[in-house]
CSV table of C-alpha atoms and ligand atoms in Angstrom, one decimal:
chain,number,residue,atom,x,y,z
A,183,UNK,CA,6.1,18.6,26.7
A,184,UNK,CA,9.1,16.8,27.1
A,185,UNK,CA,12.5,17.9,25.9
A,186,UNK,CA,14.3,16.1,23.0
A,187,UNK,CA,16.9,15.4,26.0
A,188,UNK,CA,14.2,13.4,28.0
A,189,UNK,CA,12.7,11.6,24.9
A,190,UNK,CA,16.1,10.2,24.2
A,191,UNK,CA,16.4,8.9,27.7
A,192,UNK,CA,13.1,7.4,27.6
A,193,UNK,CA,14.3,5.5,24.7
A,194,UNK,CA,17.0,4.6,27.0
A,195,UNK,CA,15.3,3.8,29.6
A,196,UNK,CA,12.9,1.3,27.7
A,197,UNK,CA,15.6,-0.5,26.6
A,198,UNK,CA,16.9,-0.6,30.1
A,199,UNK,CA,13.7,-2.2,31.4
A,200,UNK,CA,13.8,-5.0,29.0
A,201,UNK,CA,17.0,-6.3,30.7
A,202,UNK,CA,14.8,-7.2,33.8
A,203,UNK,CA,12.4,-9.4,31.6
A,204,UNK,CA,11.8,-12.8,32.9
A,205,UNK,CA,13.1,-11.9,36.7
A,206,UNK,CA,10.9,-9.6,38.1
A,207,UNK,CA,7.2,-11.0,38.2
A,208,UNK,CA,5.2,-10.6,40.1
A,209,UNK,CA,6.6,-6.7,39.4
A,210,UNK,CA,6.7,-5.0,36.3
A,211,UNK,CA,9.9,-4.6,34.3
A,212,UNK,CA,11.0,-0.8,34.9
A,213,UNK,CA,13.9,1.3,33.7
A,214,UNK,CA,15.1,5.1,34.7
A,215,UNK,CA,17.3,7.4,33.8
A,216,UNK,CA,18.4,10.5,35.8
A,217,UNK,CA,19.4,13.8,33.7
A,218,UNK,CA,20.9,16.5,35.8
A,219,UNK,CA,19.9,20.1,35.7
A,220,UNK,CA,22.1,20.6,32.5
A,221,UNK,CA,20.2,17.7,30.8
A,222,UNK,CA,23.2,15.2,30.9
A,223,UNK,CA,22.8,11.7,32.2
A,224,UNK,CA,24.2,11.1,35.2
A,225,UNK,CA,22.3,8.0,36.4
A,226,UNK,CA,20.9,5.0,34.9
A,227,UNK,CA,19.2,1.7,36.5
A,228,UNK,CA,16.7,-0.9,35.9
A,229,UNK,CA,14.9,-3.6,38.3
A,230,UNK,CA,16.4,-6.5,37.9
A,231,UNK,CA,14.5,-8.9,39.9
A,232,UNK,CA,11.7,-9.1,42.7
A,233,UNK,CA,12.4,-7.9,45.8
A,234,UNK,CA,15.6,-6.1,44.6
A,235,UNK,CA,16.1,-2.1,44.4
A,236,UNK,CA,13.7,-0.5,41.7
A,237,UNK,CA,15.1,1.5,38.7
A,238,UNK,CA,14.6,4.8,40.3
A,239,UNK,CA,16.9,3.5,43.4
A,240,UNK,CA,19.4,2.3,41.4
A,241,UNK,CA,19.5,5.3,39.3
A,242,UNK,CA,19.6,7.5,41.8
A,243,UNK,CA,22.1,5.9,43.6
A,244,UNK,CA,24.3,6.0,40.4
A,245,UNK,CA,23.5,9.8,40.2
A,246,UNK,CA,24.3,10.7,44.0
A,247,UNK,CA,24.3,14.4,44.5
A,248,UNK,CA,23.8,15.2,40.8
A,249,UNK,CA,20.1,14.2,40.7
A,250,UNK,CA,19.3,17.6,42.7
A,251,UNK,CA,17.3,19.9,40.2
A,252,UNK,CA,17.4,17.1,37.8
A,253,UNK,CA,15.0,15.3,36.1
A,254,UNK,CA,14.0,11.3,36.3
A,255,UNK,CA,12.7,9.7,33.5
A,256,UNK,CA,10.8,6.7,34.4
A,257,UNK,CA,9.1,3.8,32.0
A,258,UNK,CA,6.2,3.4,34.6
A,259,UNK,CA,4.8,5.8,37.2
A,260,UNK,CA,6.7,5.3,40.5
A,261,UNK,CA,5.4,3.3,43.2
A,262,UNK,CA,3.9,5.2,46.0
A,263,UNK,CA,3.6,2.1,48.6
A,264,UNK,CA,6.1,0.7,51.3
A,265,UNK,CA,6.4,-2.8,49.6
A,266,UNK,CA,9.4,-4.5,50.0
A,267,UNK,CA,11.8,-1.7,48.9
A,268,UNK,CA,10.2,1.3,50.3
A,269,UNK,CA,8.1,3.7,47.8
A,270,UNK,CA,10.5,5.4,44.9
A,271,UNK,CA,8.1,8.7,45.3
A,272,UNK,CA,10.2,9.3,48.6
A,273,UNK,CA,13.5,8.2,46.9
A,274,UNK,CA,12.8,11.1,44.2
A,275,UNK,CA,11.5,13.8,46.7
A,276,UNK,CA,14.7,13.0,49.1
A,277,UNK,CA,16.8,13.6,46.1
A,278,UNK,CA,15.6,16.9,45.2
A,279,UNK,CA,14.9,16.2,41.8
A,280,UNK,CA,12.7,19.0,40.0
A,281,UNK,CA,11.0,17.1,37.8
A,282,UNK,CA,10.2,13.5,36.7
A,283,UNK,CA,8.8,12.1,33.2
A,284,UNK,CA,6.6,9.3,33.2
A,285,UNK,CA,5.6,6.9,30.3
A,286,UNK,CA,3.2,4.7,31.7
A,287,UNK,CA,0.6,5.3,34.3
A,288,UNK,CA,0.6,2.1,36.7
A,289,UNK,CA,-2.8,0.6,36.6
A,290,UNK,CA,-2.0,-1.4,40.0
A,291,UNK,CA,-4.6,0.4,42.5
A,292,UNK,CA,-1.8,-0.9,45.6
A,293,UNK,CA,1.0,0.8,44.0
A,294,UNK,CA,-0.7,3.7,42.1
A,295,UNK,CA,-0.9,7.6,43.0
A,296,UNK,CA,3.0,8.2,42.5
A,297,UNK,CA,2.6,11.1,40.2
A,298,UNK,CA,0.0,12.9,42.7
A,299,UNK,CA,2.6,12.3,45.5
A,300,UNK,CA,5.2,13.8,43.5
A,301,UNK,CA,3.1,16.7,42.7
A,302,UNK,CA,2.2,17.6,45.9
A,303,UNK,CA,5.6,17.7,46.9
A,304,UNK,CA,6.1,20.4,44.3
A,305,UNK,CA,8.1,18.2,41.6
A,306,UNK,CA,6.8,18.9,37.9
A,307,UNK,CA,5.5,15.6,36.5
A,308,UNK,CA,5.1,15.1,32.9
A,309,UNK,CA,2.9,11.8,31.8
A,310,UNK,CA,2.3,9.8,28.6
A,311,UNK,CA,6.2,10.3,27.0
A,312,UNK,CA,6.8,7.4,24.3
A,313,UNK,CA,3.7,5.5,26.1
A,314,UNK,CA,3.2,3.1,23.6
A,315,UNK,CA,6.5,1.8,23.3
A,316,UNK,CA,7.2,1.6,27.1
A,317,UNK,CA,3.6,0.0,27.2
A,318,UNK,CA,4.8,-2.9,24.5
A,319,UNK,CA,7.8,-3.3,26.8
A,320,UNK,CA,5.6,-4.2,29.8
A,321,UNK,CA,2.8,-5.7,27.7
A,322,UNK,CA,2.7,-8.9,29.6
A,323,UNK,CA,2.7,-7.2,32.9
A,324,UNK,CA,0.0,-4.6,32.1
A,325,UNK,CA,-2.3,-7.1,30.6
A,326,UNK,CA,-1.9,-9.5,33.5
A,327,UNK,CA,-2.5,-6.8,36.0
A,328,UNK,CA,-5.3,-5.1,34.3
A,329,UNK,CA,-7.6,-8.5,33.8
A,330,UNK,CA,-5.8,-10.9,36.6
A,331,UNK,CA,-4.6,-13.8,34.5
A,332,UNK,CA,-1.2,-14.1,33.0
A,333,UNK,CA,-0.5,-13.0,29.5
A,334,UNK,CA,-0.3,-16.1,27.4
A,335,UNK,CA,2.5,-16.5,24.5
A,336,UNK,CA,1.8,-19.9,22.4
A,337,UNK,CA,5.3,-21.2,21.0
A,338,UNK,CA,4.7,-23.5,18.3
A,339,UNK,CA,7.3,-25.2,16.0
A,340,UNK,CA,6.2,-26.8,12.7
A,341,UNK,CA,7.2,-27.7,9.6
A,342,UNK,CA,6.6,-25.8,6.2
A,343,UNK,CA,3.5,-27.8,6.1
A,344,UNK,CA,2.3,-27.3,9.4
A,345,UNK,CA,3.1,-30.7,11.1
A,346,UNK,CA,4.4,-30.3,14.9
A,347,UNK,CA,5.3,-34.0,15.0
A,348,UNK,CA,6.0,-37.3,13.0
A,349,UNK,CA,3.3,-40.0,13.1
A,350,UNK,CA,5.5,-41.7,15.6
A,351,UNK,CA,5.0,-38.5,17.8
A,352,UNK,CA,8.8,-37.4,17.6
A,353,UNK,CA,9.1,-33.5,17.0
A,354,UNK,CA,12.5,-32.7,18.8
A,355,UNK,CA,14.3,-32.6,14.9
A,356,UNK,CA,11.9,-30.0,13.5
A,357,UNK,CA,13.6,-26.7,14.0
A,358,UNK,CA,17.3,-25.8,13.9
A,359,UNK,CA,19.6,-25.2,16.8
A,360,UNK,CA,19.3,-21.2,16.5
A,361,UNK,CA,15.6,-21.7,16.8
A,362,UNK,CA,16.0,-23.8,20.3
A,363,UNK,CA,18.1,-21.1,21.4
A,364,UNK,CA,15.6,-18.5,20.6
A,365,UNK,CA,13.3,-20.4,22.8
A,366,UNK,CA,15.3,-20.9,25.6
A,367,UNK,CA,15.6,-17.0,25.7
A,368,UNK,CA,11.7,-17.0,25.3
A,369,UNK,CA,11.5,-19.5,28.3
A,370,UNK,CA,13.6,-17.2,30.1
A,371,UNK,CA,11.4,-14.4,29.8
A,372,UNK,CA,8.4,-16.4,31.2
A,373,UNK,CA,7.4,-16.9,34.7
A,374,UNK,CA,5.8,-20.2,33.7
A,375,UNK,CA,5.9,-23.1,30.8
A,376,UNK,CA,3.0,-24.8,30.5
A,377,UNK,CA,2.0,-28.5,28.5
A,378,UNK,CA,-0.2,-30.9,28.2
A,379,UNK,CA,0.0,-34.1,30.0
A,380,UNK,CA,0.4,-35.8,26.1
A,381,UNK,CA,3.5,-34.0,25.6
A,382,UNK,CA,5.0,-35.4,28.8
A,383,UNK,CA,3.9,-39.0,27.6
A,384,UNK,CA,5.4,-38.4,24.2
A,385,UNK,CA,8.3,-36.2,24.3
A,386,UNK,CA,9.2,-36.3,28.4
A,387,UNK,CA,10.6,-32.8,28.1
A,388,UNK,CA,12.7,-31.1,31.2
A,389,UNK,CA,11.2,-27.7,30.2
A,390,UNK,CA,14.3,-26.1,31.9
A,391,UNK,CA,15.6,-22.9,30.8
A,392,UNK,CA,19.0,-23.5,29.8
A,393,UNK,CA,22.1,-23.3,27.2
A,394,UNK,CA,21.5,-25.4,24.3
A,395,UNK,CA,25.0,-25.9,23.3
A,396,UNK,CA,26.7,-27.3,26.7
A,397,UNK,CA,23.3,-27.8,28.6
A,398,UNK,CA,24.0,-25.7,31.6
A,399,UNK,CA,21.2,-24.6,33.5
A,400,UNK,CA,20.2,-21.0,33.9
A,401,UNK,CA,20.3,-20.0,37.7
A,402,UNK,CA,16.5,-19.0,37.4
A,403,UNK,CA,14.1,-21.4,36.1
A,404,UNK,CA,10.5,-20.9,35.2
A,405,UNK,CA,7.5,-22.8,37.1
A,406,UNK,CA,7.0,-25.7,34.5
A,407,UNK,CA,3.1,-26.8,34.7
A,408,UNK,CA,1.6,-30.1,33.3
A,409,UNK,CA,-2.0,-29.6,32.5
A,410,UNK,CA,-3.2,-33.4,33.8
A,411,UNK,CA,-6.7,-33.9,34.4
A,412,UNK,CA,-6.1,-37.4,36.0
A,413,UNK,CA,-2.7,-36.9,37.6
A,414,UNK,CA,-1.0,-39.1,35.1
A,415,UNK,CA,2.4,-37.6,35.0
A,416,UNK,CA,4.8,-40.7,35.7
A,417,UNK,CA,7.0,-40.3,39.1
A,418,UNK,CA,9.9,-40.8,37.0
A,419,UNK,CA,8.9,-37.8,34.3
A,420,UNK,CA,11.7,-35.4,33.3
A,421,UNK,CA,9.5,-32.6,35.0
A,422,UNK,CA,9.9,-33.9,38.3
A,423,UNK,CA,13.2,-33.7,38.3
A,424,UNK,CA,13.9,-31.1,41.0
A,425,UNK,CA,16.0,-28.9,38.7
A,426,UNK,CA,12.8,-26.7,38.6
A,427,UNK,CA,9.5,-26.1,40.5
A,428,UNK,CA,6.6,-27.9,38.6
A,429,UNK,CA,2.8,-27.7,39.3
A,430,UNK,CA,1.1,-30.9,38.0
A,431,UNK,CA,-2.3,-29.1,37.6
A,432,UNK,CA,-4.8,-31.5,37.7
A,433,UNK,CA,-8.8,-31.4,37.5
A,434,UNK,CA,-9.0,-32.0,41.3
A,435,UNK,CA,-7.1,-29.2,42.0
A,436,UNK,CA,-7.8,-26.6,39.5
A,437,UNK,CA,-11.5,-27.8,38.8
A,438,UNK,CA,-13.2,-28.8,35.1
A,439,UNK,CA,-15.2,-26.8,32.5
A,440,UNK,CA,-17.9,-27.8,30.8
A,441,UNK,CA,-15.9,-30.2,28.7
A,442,UNK,CA,-14.8,-32.0,31.6
A,443,UNK,CA,-11.1,-31.1,31.0
A,444,UNK,CA,-9.1,-28.9,33.3
A,445,UNK,CA,-10.4,-25.3,33.5
A,446,UNK,CA,-8.2,-23.4,31.7
A,447,UNK,CA,-9.3,-20.3,33.0
A,448,UNK,CA,-9.4,-21.3,36.5
A,449,UNK,CA,-5.5,-22.7,35.8
A,450,UNK,CA,-4.8,-19.1,34.6
A,451,UNK,CA,-6.2,-17.7,37.7
A,452,UNK,CA,-4.2,-19.6,39.7
A,453,UNK,CA,-1.0,-19.1,38.2
A,454,UNK,CA,-1.6,-15.4,38.4
A,455,UNK,CA,-1.9,-15.8,42.7
A,456,UNK,CA,1.4,-17.8,42.3
A,457,UNK,CA,2.9,-14.8,41.1
A,458,UNK,CA,2.9,-15.6,37.3
A,459,UNK,CA,2.4,-12.6,34.8
A,460,UNK,CA,3.9,-14.3,31.7
A,461,UNK,CA,3.3,-17.7,30.6
A,462,UNK,CA,4.5,-19.9,27.8
A,463,UNK,CA,2.5,-22.4,26.5
A,464,UNK,CA,4.4,-24.9,24.5
A,465,UNK,CA,1.7,-27.3,23.9
A,466,UNK,CA,1.3,-30.0,22.4
A,467,UNK,CA,-1.8,-29.6,19.7
A,468,UNK,CA,-4.8,-30.8,21.9
A,469,UNK,CA,-4.0,-28.1,24.6
A,470,UNK,CA,-3.1,-25.2,22.6
A,471,UNK,CA,-6.7,-26.1,20.4
A,472,UNK,CA,-8.4,-25.6,24.2
A,473,UNK,CA,-6.4,-22.1,24.7
A,474,UNK,CA,-7.3,-20.9,21.6
A,475,UNK,CA,-10.7,-21.8,21.3
A,476,UNK,CA,-11.2,-20.2,24.3
A,477,UNK,CA,-9.7,-16.9,23.4
A,478,UNK,CA,-6.8,-17.3,26.0
A,479,UNK,CA,-3.8,-17.0,23.8
A,480,UNK,CA,-2.3,-13.2,23.3
A,481,UNK,CA,0.2,-13.8,21.2
A,482,UNK,CA,1.6,-16.8,19.0
A,483,UNK,CA,5.3,-17.4,18.2
A,484,UNK,CA,5.7,-20.0,15.6
A,485,UNK,CA,9.3,-21.3,14.0
A,486,UNK,CA,8.4,-22.6,10.8
A,487,UNK,CA,11.4,-25.0,9.4
A,488,UNK,CA,12.2,-25.4,5.7
A,489,UNK,CA,10.9,-28.9,5.8
A,490,UNK,CA,8.1,-31.2,4.3
A,491,UNK,CA,6.5,-34.0,6.2
A,492,UNK,CA,3.1,-34.8,4.6
A,493,UNK,CA,1.9,-36.7,7.4
A,494,UNK,CA,2.2,-36.1,11.1
A,495,UNK,CA,0.5,-34.0,14.1
A,496,UNK,CA,-1.1,-30.5,12.9
A,497,UNK,CA,-0.2,-27.4,15.0
A,498,UNK,CA,-4.1,-27.8,16.4
A,499,UNK,CA,-6.4,-31.0,17.1
A,500,UNK,CA,-9.7,-30.5,18.4
A,501,UNK,CA,-12.0,-33.5,18.9
A,502,UNK,CA,-15.6,-33.7,19.6
A,503,UNK,CA,-16.6,-35.9,22.8
A,504,UNK,CA,-19.3,-38.4,22.9
A,505,UNK,CA,-21.5,-36.3,24.6
A,506,UNK,CA,-21.4,-33.8,21.8
A,507,UNK,CA,-19.2,-31.4,23.4
A,508,UNK,CA,-16.2,-29.8,21.2
A,509,UNK,CA,-12.5,-29.6,22.9
A,510,UNK,CA,-10.2,-27.1,21.1
A,511,UNK,CA,-12.8,-27.1,18.2
A,512,UNK,CA,-12.9,-23.4,16.5
A,513,UNK,CA,-16.5,-22.9,15.1
A,514,UNK,CA,-15.0,-19.9,12.7
A,515,UNK,CA,-11.6,-19.3,12.3
A,516,UNK,CA,-9.6,-17.2,14.4
A,517,UNK,CA,-7.7,-14.1,12.5
A,518,UNK,CA,-4.3,-13.2,13.4
A,519,UNK,CA,-2.2,-10.4,12.7
A,520,UNK,CA,1.5,-10.5,12.1
A,521,UNK,CA,3.5,-8.3,14.2
A,522,UNK,CA,6.9,-9.6,13.2
A,523,UNK,CA,8.4,-12.1,10.7
A,524,UNK,CA,12.0,-12.8,11.0
A,525,UNK,CA,14.5,-15.7,9.6
A,526,UNK,CA,16.4,-17.4,12.9
A,527,UNK,CA,19.0,-19.6,11.6
A,528,UNK,CA,17.2,-21.4,8.4
A,529,UNK,CA,13.5,-21.2,10.2
A,530,UNK,CA,11.5,-18.4,9.7
A,531,UNK,CA,10.2,-17.1,13.3
A,532,UNK,CA,6.9,-15.1,13.0
A,533,UNK,CA,5.0,-13.2,16.0
A,534,UNK,CA,1.3,-13.0,15.4
A,535,UNK,CA,-1.5,-11.6,17.6
A,536,UNK,CA,-5.2,-13.4,17.4
A,537,UNK,CA,-8.1,-11.1,16.9
A,538,UNK,CA,-10.8,-13.3,18.4
A,539,UNK,CA,-14.1,-13.5,16.7
A,540,UNK,CA,-16.3,-11.1,19.1
A,541,UNK,CA,-18.4,-14.4,20.7
A,542,UNK,CA,-14.9,-15.1,22.5
A,543,UNK,CA,-14.3,-12.9,25.5
A,544,UNK,CA,-11.7,-10.5,24.9
A,545,UNK,CA,-8.5,-12.2,26.5
A,546,UNK,CA,-6.3,-9.0,26.7
A,547,UNK,CA,-5.8,-5.6,26.0
A,548,UNK,CA,-3.1,-6.4,23.2
A,549,UNK,CA,-5.2,-4.7,20.4
A,550,UNK,CA,-4.5,-1.4,22.8
A,551,UNK,CA,-0.9,-2.3,23.1
A,552,UNK,CA,1.8,-2.4,20.1
A,553,UNK,CA,2.3,-5.9,20.1
A,554,UNK,CA,5.9,-5.2,18.8
A,555,UNK,CA,7.3,-6.4,22.3
A,556,UNK,CA,10.9,-6.1,22.8
A,557,UNK,CA,13.0,-8.9,24.4
A,558,UNK,CA,16.5,-8.7,26.1
A,559,UNK,CA,18.1,-10.0,22.6
A,560,UNK,CA,16.8,-6.8,20.7
A,561,UNK,CA,18.9,-4.7,22.8
A,562,UNK,CA,21.7,-3.5,20.8
A,563,UNK,CA,25.5,-3.6,21.9
A,564,UNK,CA,25.6,-0.1,22.1
A,565,UNK,CA,23.0,0.1,24.6
A,566,UNK,CA,24.8,-2.7,26.5
A,567,UNK,CA,28.0,-0.7,26.4
A,568,UNK,CA,26.3,2.4,27.3
A,569,UNK,CA,25.4,1.0,30.8
A,570,UNK,CA,27.5,0.4,33.4
A,571,UNK,CA,25.3,-1.7,35.3
A,572,UNK,CA,24.2,-4.6,32.8
A,573,UNK,CA,24.6,-7.8,34.7
A,574,UNK,CA,25.4,-11.0,32.7
A,575,UNK,CA,23.0,-14.0,33.3
A,576,UNK,CA,25.0,-16.7,35.3
A,577,UNK,CA,24.9,-20.1,34.3
A,578,UNK,CA,25.5,-23.7,36.3
A,579,UNK,CA,26.2,-27.3,34.9
A,580,UNK,CA,23.1,-29.1,33.7
A,581,UNK,CA,21.6,-31.2,31.1
A,582,UNK,CA,21.6,-31.4,27.6
A,583,UNK,CA,19.2,-30.6,24.6
A,584,UNK,CA,16.4,-33.5,24.9
A,585,UNK,CA,13.8,-35.3,22.7
A,586,UNK,CA,10.4,-32.9,22.2
A,587,UNK,CA,12.3,-29.7,22.8
A,588,UNK,CA,12.6,-27.4,20.2
B,198,NAP,N1,6.1,-28.8,17.4
B,198,NAP,C1,5.8,-28.4,18.7
B,198,NAP,O1,5.6,-27.4,18.7
B,198,NAP,C2,5.1,-29.2,19.7
B,198,NAP,C3,5.2,-28.9,21.2
B,198,NAP,C4,4.8,-29.6,22.2
B,198,NAP,C5,4.3,-31.1,21.8
B,198,NAP,N2,4.5,-31.2,20.8
B,198,NAP,C6,4.0,-32.6,20.1
B,198,NAP,O2,2.5,-33.0,20.6
B,198,NAP,C7,2.5,-34.4,20.9
B,198,NAP,C8,1.5,-34.4,21.8
B,198,NAP,O3,0.5,-33.3,21.7
B,198,NAP,P1,-1.2,-34.1,22.5
B,198,NAP,O4,-2.1,-33.1,21.8
B,198,NAP,O5,-1.0,-35.6,22.7
B,198,NAP,O6,-0.8,-33.5,24.2
B,198,NAP,P2,-1.2,-32.1,25.0
B,198,NAP,O7,-1.9,-31.1,24.0
B,198,NAP,O8,0.2,-31.8,25.2
B,198,NAP,O9,-2.1,-32.7,26.1
B,198,NAP,C9,-3.2,-32.9,25.9
B,198,NAP,C10,-4.0,-33.4,26.9
B,198,NAP,O10,-4.0,-32.1,27.7
B,198,NAP,C11,-4.9,-32.4,28.8
B,198,NAP,N3,-5.6,-31.4,29.3
B,198,NAP,C12,-6.4,-31.2,30.4
B,198,NAP,N4,-7.1,-30.1,30.2
B,198,NAP,C13,-7.2,-29.9,28.9
B,198,NAP,C14,-8.0,-28.8,28.3
B,198,NAP,N5,-8.8,-28.1,29.0
B,198,NAP,N6,-7.9,-28.8,26.7
B,198,NAP,C15,-7.2,-29.7,26.3
B,198,NAP,N7,-6.4,-30.5,26.8
B,198,NAP,C16,-6.7,-30.4,28.2
B,198,NAP,C17,-5.7,-33.8,28.5
B,198,NAP,O11,-5.3,-35.0,29.2
B,198,NAP,P3,-6.1,-35.3,30.3
B,198,NAP,O12,-7.5,-35.4,29.7
B,198,NAP,O13,-5.9,-36.5,30.9
B,198,NAP,O14,-6.4,-34.3,31.1
B,198,NAP,C18,-5.3,-33.9,26.9
B,198,NAP,O15,-5.4,-35.2,26.1
B,198,NAP,C19,3.6,-34.8,20.9
B,198,NAP,O16,4.0,-35.6,19.8
B,198,NAP,C20,4.7,-33.7,21.0
B,198,NAP,O17,6.1,-34.2,20.4
B,198,NAP,C21,4.9,-30.7,19.2
């Protein structure tokens, strides 16, 4: 059984892991705390970016000799494969730790077996400590790796009466600056941002990750994906501005589903092949209806502004084609479970998890994982201050807020 100190160290390791959200794909986020033989914290670290040192390596370097006969507390089973940074199991064995406490076992067959290797080396291994909490922090990666396509968050901004754009198709005014700042945080945590060609034609968004106030761009940009069956994205569209990588996903490249539109499952599998584990679907209503009716949305994050419009675009719009095939038409309601409701500036932000009817293929393991996914922003000031390895997110000059990006 894990001691009180180990439990507390795991809580801290989970918070550290969240600092890697958005920069570690295709790797998971991971945190590690090293306790010395007297159970004092002597090292801590997190995996900051793919190709960079894993959490254990950072924490062991921090601890130095003090790791000997100590305990390594890790949010995810240590890797046993050589990879880009060498197996962490070897580093732990060489450091002379006596015990390793793990929250979640690694579902990745290429990296797994870490616990067995540690046990073979005579190290005591305890698994399953704060497992649910740690799994929630890694929900996108765990879900994606177990099923082979990314974890999809649909973010939508609407008025109180459920309108996502006015009759003239404008939508940039719906939510507050605070909500837009929050959306850029979500973008920063996603590996890809997906929209339909309808939104490109209506709003011409940039889809970059940036500071809403001064327009400066984050160093790491998410892949921009336009689902565009016939390749109608104009040459001068902002998504083609070169500020971030863009994939115009056409039917010719991805393939089509029975409705003749871009096959969204194939799209997601293609994104997984490109290393995308967390995708942010930003709409509009036709594409969102396509994703939802196929059971492909794992989580909804909605911003609801205290405004009424009375007319305009709804959040979802399905249609019946002339051949009778329905696109984005929900034959029966999809139940959602609210997991968080909060105020962001004057707007309500809700997080909800769809509970699809049995007929729709189960899209994810979210039902088995706590849906309260921590964000970098949720980490307390105390948590930040307690670590000497926190990194800021440097930004460079760029553009300002644009039409259609809430
Ligand atoms: N408030 C918000 O949160 C928000 C967010 C985004 C957009 N919007 C608003 O939404 C409006 C645009 O919405 P929209 O519905 O016209 O555009 P959309 O959903 O962005 O794009 C729809 C297009 O995507 C393409 N597509 C390809 N494969 C698809 C599939 N399997 N399922 C569904 N669509 C597929 C189709 O065009 P092809 O057949 O040519 O491939 C379809 O017409 C704008 O007014 C914008 O301001 C609001």
